[in-house]
Coordinates of C-alpha atoms in Angstrom, one line a residue:
Chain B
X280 CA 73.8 33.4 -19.0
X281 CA 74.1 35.3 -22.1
X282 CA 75.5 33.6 -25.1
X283 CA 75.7 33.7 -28.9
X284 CA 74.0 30.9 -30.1
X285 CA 71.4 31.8 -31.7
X286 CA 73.8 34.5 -33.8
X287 CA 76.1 31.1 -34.5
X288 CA 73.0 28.9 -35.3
X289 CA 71.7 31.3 -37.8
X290 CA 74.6 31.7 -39.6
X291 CA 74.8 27.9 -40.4
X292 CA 71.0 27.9 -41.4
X293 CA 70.2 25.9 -39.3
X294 CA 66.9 25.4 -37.3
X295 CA 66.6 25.0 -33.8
X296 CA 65.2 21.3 -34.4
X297 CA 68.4 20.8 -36.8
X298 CA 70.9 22.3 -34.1
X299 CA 69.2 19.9 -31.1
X300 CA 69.5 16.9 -33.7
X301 CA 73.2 17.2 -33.9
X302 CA 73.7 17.9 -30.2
X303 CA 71.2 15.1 -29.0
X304 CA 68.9 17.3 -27.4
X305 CA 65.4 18.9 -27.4
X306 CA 64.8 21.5 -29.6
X307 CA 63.3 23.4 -26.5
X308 CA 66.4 22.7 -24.8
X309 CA 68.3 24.6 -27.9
X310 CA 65.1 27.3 -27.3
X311 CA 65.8 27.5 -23.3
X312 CA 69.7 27.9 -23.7
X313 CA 68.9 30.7 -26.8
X314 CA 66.9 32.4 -24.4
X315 CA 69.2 32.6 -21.6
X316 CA 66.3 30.6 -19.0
X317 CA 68.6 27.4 -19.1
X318 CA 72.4 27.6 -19.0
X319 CA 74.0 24.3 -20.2
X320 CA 76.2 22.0 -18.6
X321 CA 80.0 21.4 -19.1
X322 CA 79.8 18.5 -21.1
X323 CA 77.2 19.7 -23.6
X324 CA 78.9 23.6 -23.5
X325 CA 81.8 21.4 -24.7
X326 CA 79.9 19.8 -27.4
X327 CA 78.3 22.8 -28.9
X328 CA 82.1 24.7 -28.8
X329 CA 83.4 21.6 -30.8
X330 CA 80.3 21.7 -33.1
X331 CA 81.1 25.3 -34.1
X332 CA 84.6 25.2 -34.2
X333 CA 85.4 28.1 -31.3
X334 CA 86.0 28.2 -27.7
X335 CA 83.6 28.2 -25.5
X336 CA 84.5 32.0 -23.9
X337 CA 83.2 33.0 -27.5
X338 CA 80.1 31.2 -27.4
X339 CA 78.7 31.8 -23.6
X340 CA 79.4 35.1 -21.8
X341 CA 80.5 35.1 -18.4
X342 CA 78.3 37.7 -16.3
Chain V
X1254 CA 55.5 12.1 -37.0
X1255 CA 55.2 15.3 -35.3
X1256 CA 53.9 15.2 -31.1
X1257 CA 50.8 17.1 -31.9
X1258 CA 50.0 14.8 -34.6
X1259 CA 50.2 11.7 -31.9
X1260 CA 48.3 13.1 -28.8
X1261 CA 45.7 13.9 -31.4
X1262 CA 46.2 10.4 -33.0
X1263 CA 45.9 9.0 -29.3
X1264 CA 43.1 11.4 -28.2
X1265 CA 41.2 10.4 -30.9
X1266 CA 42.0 6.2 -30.2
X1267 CA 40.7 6.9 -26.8
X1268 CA 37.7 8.3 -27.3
X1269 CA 36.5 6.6 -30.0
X1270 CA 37.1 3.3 -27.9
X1271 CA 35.4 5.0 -25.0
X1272 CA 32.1 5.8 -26.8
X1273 CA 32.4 2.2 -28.5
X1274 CA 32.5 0.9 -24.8
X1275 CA 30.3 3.3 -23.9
X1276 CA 27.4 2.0 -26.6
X1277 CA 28.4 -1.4 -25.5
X1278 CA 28.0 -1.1 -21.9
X1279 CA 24.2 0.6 -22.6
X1280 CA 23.0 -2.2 -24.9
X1281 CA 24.4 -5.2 -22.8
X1282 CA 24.2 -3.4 -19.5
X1283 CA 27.7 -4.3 -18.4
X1284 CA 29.0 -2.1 -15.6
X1285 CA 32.8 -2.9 -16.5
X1286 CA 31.9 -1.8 -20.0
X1287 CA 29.8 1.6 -19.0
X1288 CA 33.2 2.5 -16.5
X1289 CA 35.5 1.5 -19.1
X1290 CA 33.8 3.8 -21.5
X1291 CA 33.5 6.8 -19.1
X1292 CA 36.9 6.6 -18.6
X1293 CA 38.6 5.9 -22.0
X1294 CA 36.4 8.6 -23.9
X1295 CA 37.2 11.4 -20.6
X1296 CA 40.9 10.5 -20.9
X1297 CA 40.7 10.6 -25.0
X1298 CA 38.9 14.1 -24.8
X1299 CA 41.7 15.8 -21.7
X1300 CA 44.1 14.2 -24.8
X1301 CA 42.4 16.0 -27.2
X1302 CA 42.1 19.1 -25.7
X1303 CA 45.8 19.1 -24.4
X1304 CA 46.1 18.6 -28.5
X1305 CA 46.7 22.8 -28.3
X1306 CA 48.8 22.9 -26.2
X1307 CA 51.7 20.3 -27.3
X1308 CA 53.7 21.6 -30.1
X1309 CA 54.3 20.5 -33.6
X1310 CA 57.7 19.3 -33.0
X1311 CA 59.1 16.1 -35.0
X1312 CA 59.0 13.2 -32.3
X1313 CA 62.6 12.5 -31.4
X1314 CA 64.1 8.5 -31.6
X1315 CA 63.6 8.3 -28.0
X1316 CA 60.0 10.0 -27.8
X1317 CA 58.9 7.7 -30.6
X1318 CA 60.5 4.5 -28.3
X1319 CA 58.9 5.5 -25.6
X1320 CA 55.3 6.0 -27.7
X1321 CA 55.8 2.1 -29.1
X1322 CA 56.7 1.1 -25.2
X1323 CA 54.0 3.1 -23.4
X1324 CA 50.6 2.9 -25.4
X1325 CA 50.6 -1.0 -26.0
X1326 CA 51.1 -1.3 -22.6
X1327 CA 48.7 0.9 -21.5
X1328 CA 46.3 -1.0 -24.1
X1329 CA 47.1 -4.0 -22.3
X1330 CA 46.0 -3.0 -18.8
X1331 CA 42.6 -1.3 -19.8
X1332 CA 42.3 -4.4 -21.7
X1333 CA 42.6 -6.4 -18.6
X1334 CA 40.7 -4.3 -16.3
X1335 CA 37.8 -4.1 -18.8
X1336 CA 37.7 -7.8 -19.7
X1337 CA 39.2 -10.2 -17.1
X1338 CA 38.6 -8.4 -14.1
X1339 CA 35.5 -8.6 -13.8
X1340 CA 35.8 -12.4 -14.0
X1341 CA 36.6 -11.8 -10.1
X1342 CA 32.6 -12.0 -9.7
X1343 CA 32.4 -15.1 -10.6
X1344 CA 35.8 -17.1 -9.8
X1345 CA 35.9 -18.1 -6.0
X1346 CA 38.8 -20.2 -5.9
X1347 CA 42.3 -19.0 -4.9
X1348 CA 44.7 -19.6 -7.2
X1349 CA 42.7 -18.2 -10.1
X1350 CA 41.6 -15.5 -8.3
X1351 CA 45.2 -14.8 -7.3
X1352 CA 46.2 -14.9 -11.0
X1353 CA 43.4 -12.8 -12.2
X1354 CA 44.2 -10.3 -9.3
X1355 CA 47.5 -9.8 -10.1
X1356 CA 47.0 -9.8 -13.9
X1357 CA 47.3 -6.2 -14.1
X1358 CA 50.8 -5.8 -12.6
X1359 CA 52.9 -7.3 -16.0
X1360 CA 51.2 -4.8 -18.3
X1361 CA 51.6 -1.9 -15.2
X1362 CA 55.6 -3.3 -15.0
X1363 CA 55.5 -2.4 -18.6
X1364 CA 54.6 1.1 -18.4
X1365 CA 56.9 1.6 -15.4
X1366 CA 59.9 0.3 -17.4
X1367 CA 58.7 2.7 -20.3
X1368 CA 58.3 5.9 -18.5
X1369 CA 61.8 4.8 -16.4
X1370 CA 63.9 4.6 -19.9
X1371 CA 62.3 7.8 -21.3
X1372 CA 63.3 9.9 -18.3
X1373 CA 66.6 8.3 -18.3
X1374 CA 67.1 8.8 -21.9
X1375 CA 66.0 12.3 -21.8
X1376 CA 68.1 15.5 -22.5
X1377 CA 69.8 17.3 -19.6
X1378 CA 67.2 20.3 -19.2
X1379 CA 64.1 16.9 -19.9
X1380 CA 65.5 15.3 -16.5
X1381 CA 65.7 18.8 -14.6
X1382 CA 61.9 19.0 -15.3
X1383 CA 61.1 15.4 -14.6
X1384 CA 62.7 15.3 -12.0
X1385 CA 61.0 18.3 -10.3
X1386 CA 57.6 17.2 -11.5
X1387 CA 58.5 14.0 -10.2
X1388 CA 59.3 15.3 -6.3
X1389 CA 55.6 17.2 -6.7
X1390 CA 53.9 13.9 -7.4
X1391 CA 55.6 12.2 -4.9
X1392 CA 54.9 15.2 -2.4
X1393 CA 51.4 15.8 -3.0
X1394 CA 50.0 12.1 -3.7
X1395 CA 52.7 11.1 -0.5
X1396 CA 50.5 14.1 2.1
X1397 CA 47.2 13.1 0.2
X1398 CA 47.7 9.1 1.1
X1399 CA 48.9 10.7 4.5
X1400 CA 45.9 12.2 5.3
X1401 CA 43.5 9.5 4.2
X1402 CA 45.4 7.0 6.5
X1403 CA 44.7 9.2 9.4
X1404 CA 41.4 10.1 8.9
X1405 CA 40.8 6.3 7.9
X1406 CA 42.8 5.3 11.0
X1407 CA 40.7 7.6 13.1
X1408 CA 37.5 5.5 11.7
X1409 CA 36.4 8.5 10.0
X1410 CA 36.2 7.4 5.9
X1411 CA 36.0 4.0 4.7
X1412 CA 38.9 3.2 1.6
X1413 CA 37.8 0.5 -0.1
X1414 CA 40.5 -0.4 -2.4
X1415 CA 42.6 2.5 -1.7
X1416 CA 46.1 1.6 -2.6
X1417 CA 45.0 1.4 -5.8
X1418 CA 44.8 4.8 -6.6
X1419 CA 48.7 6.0 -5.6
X1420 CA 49.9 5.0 -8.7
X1421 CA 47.6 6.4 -10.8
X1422 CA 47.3 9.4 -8.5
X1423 CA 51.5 9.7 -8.8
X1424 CA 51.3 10.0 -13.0
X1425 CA 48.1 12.2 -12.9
X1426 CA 50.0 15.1 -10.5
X1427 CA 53.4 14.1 -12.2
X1428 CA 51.8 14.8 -15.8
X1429 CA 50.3 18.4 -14.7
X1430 CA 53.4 19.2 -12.8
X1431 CA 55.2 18.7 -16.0
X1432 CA 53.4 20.2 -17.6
X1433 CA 53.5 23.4 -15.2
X1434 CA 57.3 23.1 -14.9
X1435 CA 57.5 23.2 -18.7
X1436 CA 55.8 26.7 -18.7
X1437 CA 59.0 28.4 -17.9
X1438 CA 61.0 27.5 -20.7
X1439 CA 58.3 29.1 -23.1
X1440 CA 59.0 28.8 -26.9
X1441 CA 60.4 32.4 -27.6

């Protein structure tokens, strides 16, 4: 699943470690979901929407 | 501390101790000592060369648990098998024999209950991989054990003390399936 993470993880500055530290998770996790070979599930989809402040539609695109 | 840093801190604790027990085993000619040697120091040096292969990442809180749980533990039941096992030799009564037999299994409990909370504690994508590396230990060391029944069933090969391989056999297969499940999430 294609999404814009990396674009919305860049533009806070933050690293990949940084970003895995706030969600509670791997930074290859962050690294697998960036690269479209791991698509999250609900409940951490949910928790990366609510760390960036937009819906999740924005974030992860629906193939 | 980053996990490169510790599998080179630990390959380098491992095969120091090996060649120590390695030195010691030659000058007192102690078999236990010469075993324990080969062992530690070829365990150290895989550690050691895996060292390229495991990235610089800062250990996470529940890595760094897992590290204080696992390698005392560990410690602990080379410990044992180098130093009161083999007291077997020489003990012939029961009940100290029993105790000295089954001296291994609290440190052995230990590292179960250490790798169990670090795969329980692990991120979503961390438990998809364990638990795939997990069903091609269980797979592979369940056929192998298969096999060797049969063929020992069948009088064909003597296995002296062959249960006590599974478990080891189950984290050596589990720790290069990981590690060949982990290849397809590549750092990009």
């Amino acid at each position: 699943m294609n999404n814009h993470l990396r674009t919305l993880r860049s533009q806070h500055g933050w690293s990949q470690a940084q970003l895995g530290e706030q969600l509670d998770v791997s930074r290859q996790t962050i690294n697998a979901i960036e690269t479209g070979k791991y698509d999250p599930s609900l409940p951490l989809a949910f928790k990366i929407a609510r760390l960036f402040g937009l819906p999740i539609e924005s974030i992860f695109l629906d193939e | 501390m980053s996990n490169r840093r510790f599998m080179l801190a630990l390959g380098l604790a491992a095969t120091s101790t090996g060649i120590a027990l390695l030195i010691a085993g030659w000058l007192t000619s102690l078999p236990a000592l010469l075993y324990g040697g080969a062992v530690c120091g070829g365990t150290g040096a895989i550690w050691l060369v895996c060292v390229r292969w495991t990235n610089t990442d800062r250990m996470r809180s529940v890595e760094r648990r897992y590290a204080r749980e696992f390698v005392p533990a560990m410690a602990a039941y080379v410990g044992i098998m180098l130093l009161l096992w083999p007291m077997l030799a020489h003990v012939h009564d029961t009940i100290p024999r029993t105790l000295i037999a089954l001296s291994p299994a609290l440190p052995v409990l230990l590292v179960a209950r250490s790798v169990m909370r670090r795969v329980r504690d692990g991120d979503e994508l961390e438990q998809r991989m364990f638990l795939e590396a997990a069903a091609i230990a269980g797979l592979t060391v369940g056929v192998l054990s298969l096999v060797a029944g049969f063929l020992q069933a069948a009088g064909l090969v003597e296995l002296r003390a062959g249960l006590l391989w599974v478990l080891p056999g189950l984290f050596g297969v589990f720790g290069l399936a990981l590690w060949r499940v982990k290849q397809r999430y590549p750092d990009a």
